[in-house]
CSV table of C-alpha atoms in Angstrom, one decimal:
chain,number,residue,atom,x,y,z
U,29,UNK,CA,-0.1,0.1,0.0
U,30,UNK,CA,2.2,2.8,-1.3
U,31,UNK,CA,1.6,6.3,-2.3
U,32,UNK,CA,3.9,8.7,-4.2
U,33,UNK,CA,4.5,12.3,-3.0
U,34,UNK,CA,2.6,14.7,-4.9
U,35,UNK,CA,5.4,16.8,-6.6
U,36,UNK,CA,4.6,19.1,-9.7
U,37,UNK,CA,6.0,18.0,-13.0
U,38,UNK,CA,6.6,20.1,-16.1
U,39,UNK,CA,3.5,21.0,-17.9
U,40,UNK,CA,2.3,23.6,-20.6
U,41,UNK,CA,1.3,27.0,-19.6
U,42,UNK,CA,-2.1,26.2,-21.0
U,43,UNK,CA,-2.7,23.1,-19.3
U,44,UNK,CA,-1.1,24.1,-16.0
U,45,UNK,CA,1.2,22.0,-13.6
U,46,UNK,CA,0.9,18.2,-13.5
U,47,UNK,CA,1.3,16.2,-10.4
U,48,UNK,CA,2.9,12.9,-9.8
U,49,UNK,CA,0.7,10.0,-9.5
U,50,UNK,CA,-0.6,8.7,-6.1
U,51,UNK,CA,0.0,5.0,-6.3
U,52,UNK,CA,-2.2,2.3,-4.2
U,53,UNK,CA,-1.4,-1.3,-4.2
U,54,UNK,CA,-1.7,-4.3,-1.8
U,55,UNK,CA,1.6,-5.2,0.1
U,56,UNK,CA,0.4,-8.5,0.9
U,57,UNK,CA,-0.2,-9.2,-2.9
U,58,UNK,CA,3.4,-8.1,-3.6
U,59,UNK,CA,4.8,-10.2,-0.8
U,60,UNK,CA,3.0,-13.3,-1.9
U,61,UNK,CA,3.9,-12.8,-5.7
U,62,UNK,CA,7.5,-12.5,-4.8
U,63,UNK,CA,7.3,-15.7,-2.7
U,64,UNK,CA,5.5,-17.7,-5.3
U,65,UNK,CA,7.9,-16.5,-8.1
U,66,UNK,CA,10.9,-17.3,-5.9
U,67,UNK,CA,9.8,-20.8,-5.2
U,68,UNK,CA,8.6,-21.5,-8.8
U,69,UNK,CA,12.0,-20.4,-10.0
U,70,UNK,CA,13.9,-22.5,-7.7
U,71,UNK,CA,11.9,-25.5,-8.9
U,72,UNK,CA,12.2,-24.8,-12.6
U,73,UNK,CA,15.9,-24.2,-12.3
U,74,UNK,CA,16.3,-27.5,-10.4
U,75,UNK,CA,14.3,-29.4,-12.9
U,76,UNK,CA,16.1,-27.9,-16.0
U,77,UNK,CA,19.5,-28.8,-14.4
U,78,UNK,CA,18.7,-32.1,-12.7
U,79,UNK,CA,15.8,-33.4,-14.5
U,80,UNK,CA,15.9,-36.4,-17.1
U,81,UNK,CA,14.1,-37.1,-20.3
U,82,UNK,CA,11.5,-34.5,-21.3
U,83,UNK,CA,11.4,-33.0,-17.6
U,84,UNK,CA,13.7,-30.0,-18.6
U,85,UNK,CA,11.5,-29.2,-21.6
U,86,UNK,CA,8.4,-29.5,-19.6
U,87,UNK,CA,9.7,-27.1,-17.0
U,88,UNK,CA,10.9,-24.5,-19.6
U,89,UNK,CA,7.6,-24.5,-21.2
U,90,UNK,CA,5.8,-24.3,-18.0
U,91,UNK,CA,7.8,-21.3,-16.6
U,92,UNK,CA,5.7,-18.7,-18.7
U,93,UNK,CA,2.4,-20.4,-18.1
U,94,UNK,CA,3.1,-20.1,-14.3
U,95,UNK,CA,5.3,-17.2,-13.8
U,96,UNK,CA,3.5,-14.6,-16.1
U,97,UNK,CA,0.0,-15.1,-14.5
U,98,UNK,CA,1.4,-14.9,-11.1
U,99,UNK,CA,3.2,-11.7,-11.7
U,100,UNK,CA,0.1,-10.3,-13.5
U,101,UNK,CA,-2.2,-11.1,-10.5
U,102,UNK,CA,0.1,-10.2,-7.7
U,103,UNK,CA,2.8,-7.6,-8.7
U,104,UNK,CA,1.0,-5.8,-11.7
U,105,UNK,CA,-2.2,-4.6,-10.1
U,106,UNK,CA,-2.1,-0.9,-9.2
U,107,UNK,CA,-4.2,2.2,-9.0
U,108,UNK,CA,-2.5,5.6,-9.9
U,109,UNK,CA,-4.3,8.8,-9.5
U,110,UNK,CA,-3.4,12.5,-10.4
U,111,UNK,CA,-5.3,15.5,-10.8
U,112,UNK,CA,-6.3,14.5,-14.5
U,113,UNK,CA,-7.3,10.8,-14.4
U,114,UNK,CA,-7.4,7.7,-12.6
U,115,UNK,CA,-5.4,4.6,-14.0
U,116,UNK,CA,-6.5,1.2,-12.9
U,117,UNK,CA,-3.8,-1.5,-13.6
U,118,UNK,CA,-5.6,-4.9,-13.4
U,119,UNK,CA,-4.1,-8.3,-14.2
U,120,UNK,CA,-4.8,-8.5,-17.7
U,121,UNK,CA,-6.2,-5.0,-18.6
U,122,UNK,CA,-5.2,-1.3,-18.0
U,123,UNK,CA,-8.2,1.1,-17.6
U,124,UNK,CA,-7.6,4.9,-18.0
U,125,UNK,CA,-10.5,7.0,-16.9
U,126,UNK,CA,-10.4,10.9,-17.0
U,127,UNK,CA,-12.1,12.2,-13.8
U,128,UNK,CA,-14.9,13.8,-15.8
U,129,UNK,CA,-15.8,10.1,-17.0
U,130,UNK,CA,-15.6,8.6,-13.5
U,131,UNK,CA,-19.2,8.1,-12.2
U,132,UNK,CA,-18.2,6.6,-8.8
U,133,UNK,CA,-16.4,3.9,-6.9
U,134,UNK,CA,-17.9,1.3,-4.7
U,135,UNK,CA,-16.4,-1.0,-2.1
U,136,UNK,CA,-18.5,-3.9,-1.3
U,137,UNK,CA,-17.1,-7.4,-1.3
U,138,UNK,CA,-14.7,-6.0,-3.8
U,139,UNK,CA,-13.8,-2.5,-5.2
U,140,UNK,CA,-15.7,-1.5,-8.5
U,141,UNK,CA,-15.0,1.5,-10.7
U,142,UNK,CA,-18.0,3.0,-12.6
U,143,UNK,CA,-16.7,4.9,-15.6
U,144,UNK,CA,-17.8,5.7,-19.1
U,145,UNK,CA,-21.1,3.7,-18.6
U,146,UNK,CA,-19.0,0.6,-17.7
U,147,UNK,CA,-18.1,-1.3,-14.5
U,148,UNK,CA,-14.5,-2.4,-13.9
U,149,UNK,CA,-13.0,-4.4,-10.9
U,150,UNK,CA,-10.2,-2.8,-9.1
U,151,UNK,CA,-7.8,-5.7,-8.2
U,152,UNK,CA,-5.2,-3.5,-6.5
U,153,UNK,CA,-7.6,-2.5,-3.7
U,154,UNK,CA,-8.8,-5.9,-2.2
U,155,UNK,CA,-11.4,-5.7,0.4
U,156,UNK,CA,-10.9,-7.2,3.7
U,157,UNK,CA,-13.9,-8.0,6.0
U,158,UNK,CA,-11.6,-8.5,8.8
U,159,UNK,CA,-10.0,-5.0,8.5
U,160,UNK,CA,-13.6,-3.7,8.3
U,161,UNK,CA,-14.6,-5.4,11.5
U,162,UNK,CA,-11.4,-4.3,13.3
U,163,UNK,CA,-12.0,-0.7,12.1
U,164,UNK,CA,-15.6,-0.7,13.4
U,165,UNK,CA,-14.6,-2.2,16.6
U,166,UNK,CA,-11.9,0.6,17.0
U,167,UNK,CA,-14.4,3.4,16.0
U,168,UNK,CA,-17.1,2.1,18.5
U,169,UNK,CA,-14.5,1.8,21.3
U,170,UNK,CA,-13.2,5.3,20.6
U,171,UNK,CA,-16.8,6.8,20.8
U,172,UNK,CA,-17.6,4.8,24.0
U,173,UNK,CA,-14.4,6.1,25.6
U,174,UNK,CA,-15.1,9.8,24.3
U,175,UNK,CA,-11.7,9.5,22.5
U,176,UNK,CA,-11.9,11.5,19.2
U,177,UNK,CA,-8.4,10.2,18.3
U,178,UNK,CA,-9.8,7.3,16.2
U,179,UNK,CA,-6.6,7.3,14.3
U,180,UNK,CA,-4.8,5.5,17.3
U,181,UNK,CA,-3.5,2.4,16.3
U,182,UNK,CA,-4.1,2.9,12.8
U,183,UNK,CA,-2.2,1.0,10.2
U,184,UNK,CA,1.0,2.2,8.7
U,185,UNK,CA,-0.8,2.7,5.4
U,186,UNK,CA,-3.2,5.0,6.8
U,187,UNK,CA,-0.5,7.0,8.6
U,188,UNK,CA,1.6,7.4,5.3
U,189,UNK,CA,-1.1,8.3,3.0
U,190,UNK,CA,-3.3,10.4,5.2
U,191,UNK,CA,-6.3,8.1,4.7
U,192,UNK,CA,-9.4,8.1,7.0
U,193,UNK,CA,-8.2,6.1,10.2
U,194,UNK,CA,-11.6,5.2,11.0
U,195,UNK,CA,-12.1,2.9,8.0
U,196,UNK,CA,-10.5,-0.1,6.8
U,197,UNK,CA,-7.8,0.5,4.1
U,198,UNK,CA,-9.9,-0.3,1.0
U,199,UNK,CA,-12.8,1.7,2.3
U,200,UNK,CA,-10.5,4.6,3.0
U,201,UNK,CA,-8.7,4.3,-0.5
U,202,UNK,CA,-12.2,4.4,-2.2
U,203,UNK,CA,-13.3,7.5,-0.3
U,204,UNK,CA,-10.1,9.1,-1.1
U,205,UNK,CA,-10.3,8.3,-4.8
U,206,UNK,CA,-14.1,9.4,-4.7
U,207,UNK,CA,-13.2,12.8,-3.2
U,208,UNK,CA,-10.6,13.2,-5.8
U,209,UNK,CA,-13.1,12.5,-8.6
U,210,UNK,CA,-15.5,15.0,-7.3
U,211,UNK,CA,-12.9,17.6,-6.8
U,212,UNK,CA,-11.2,17.2,-10.3
U,213,UNK,CA,-14.1,16.3,-12.6
U,214,UNK,CA,-14.5,19.9,-13.9
U,215,UNK,CA,-10.7,20.6,-14.3
U,216,UNK,CA,-9.9,21.5,-17.9
U,217,UNK,CA,-7.5,18.5,-18.4
U,218,UNK,CA,-10.0,15.9,-16.7
U,219,UNK,CA,-12.1,15.5,-19.8
U,220,UNK,CA,-12.0,12.5,-22.3
U,221,UNK,CA,-13.1,8.9,-22.9
U,222,UNK,CA,-12.4,5.8,-20.9
U,223,UNK,CA,-9.6,3.9,-22.5
U,224,UNK,CA,-9.1,0.0,-22.1
U,225,UNK,CA,-5.9,-1.8,-23.2
U,226,UNK,CA,-5.2,-5.5,-23.0
U,227,UNK,CA,-2.0,-6.6,-21.4
U,228,UNK,CA,-0.7,-8.7,-24.4
U,229,UNK,CA,2.7,-9.2,-22.9
U,230,UNK,CA,1.1,-11.4,-20.4
U,231,UNK,CA,-1.5,-13.1,-22.5
U,232,UNK,CA,0.5,-13.8,-25.6
U,233,UNK,CA,3.6,-15.6,-24.0
U,234,UNK,CA,1.4,-17.6,-21.7
U,235,UNK,CA,-0.8,-18.9,-24.4
U,236,UNK,CA,2.5,-19.7,-26.4
U,237,UNK,CA,3.8,-21.4,-23.5
U,238,UNK,CA,0.7,-23.3,-22.9
U,239,UNK,CA,0.6,-24.7,-26.5
U,240,UNK,CA,4.3,-25.7,-26.3
U,241,UNK,CA,3.7,-27.3,-23.0
U,242,UNK,CA,0.8,-29.5,-24.4
U,243,UNK,CA,3.0,-30.2,-27.4
U,244,UNK,CA,5.9,-31.5,-25.3
U,245,UNK,CA,3.6,-33.5,-23.1
U,246,UNK,CA,1.8,-35.3,-26.1
U,247,UNK,CA,5.2,-36.0,-27.8
U,248,UNK,CA,6.4,-38.0,-24.9
């Protein structure tokens, strides 16, 4: 759960200053992805160096079939927001939505973006029911004790990013993005259509590896 500092970039005089993206992503997802890729890499290298028969070829063909989807679903997801647009990087697609096209965000059992008359899942901000219950208990306890400092004991992600400490991380991120959408929707540079691009560098090599893997298995 990281967020870059808001520092002005060079922009044209007509467009005004541009700002660095605020980046939101799941730290547990990053850790899980690194661990899975490390284990898979060790197993594949061992199979290539020490395997017999078709085992090395099977391991090489299986590498992209496993590694690329794991990287796509754990390391790739991110949400980036600046004063002009919201960028949602999902495992297989990238959605770029100018703030004027953003109709809203919702955090239910998952985070959803409504933009351009369409609905998109936001993989980078997973919803944790446990975090919600913990935040609710903390807020209830603070009210009962008459303590307005609901941020006491808040997570590191809340402290670093200035998010609402009385909410779970996912709910706080959605609230922050919703506030940015309402604030920036009428900015001159926030107009435009929603753009969606497929992540072919993941899809194509995975399919090629899958075909090669099936071929090697059938040939032996």
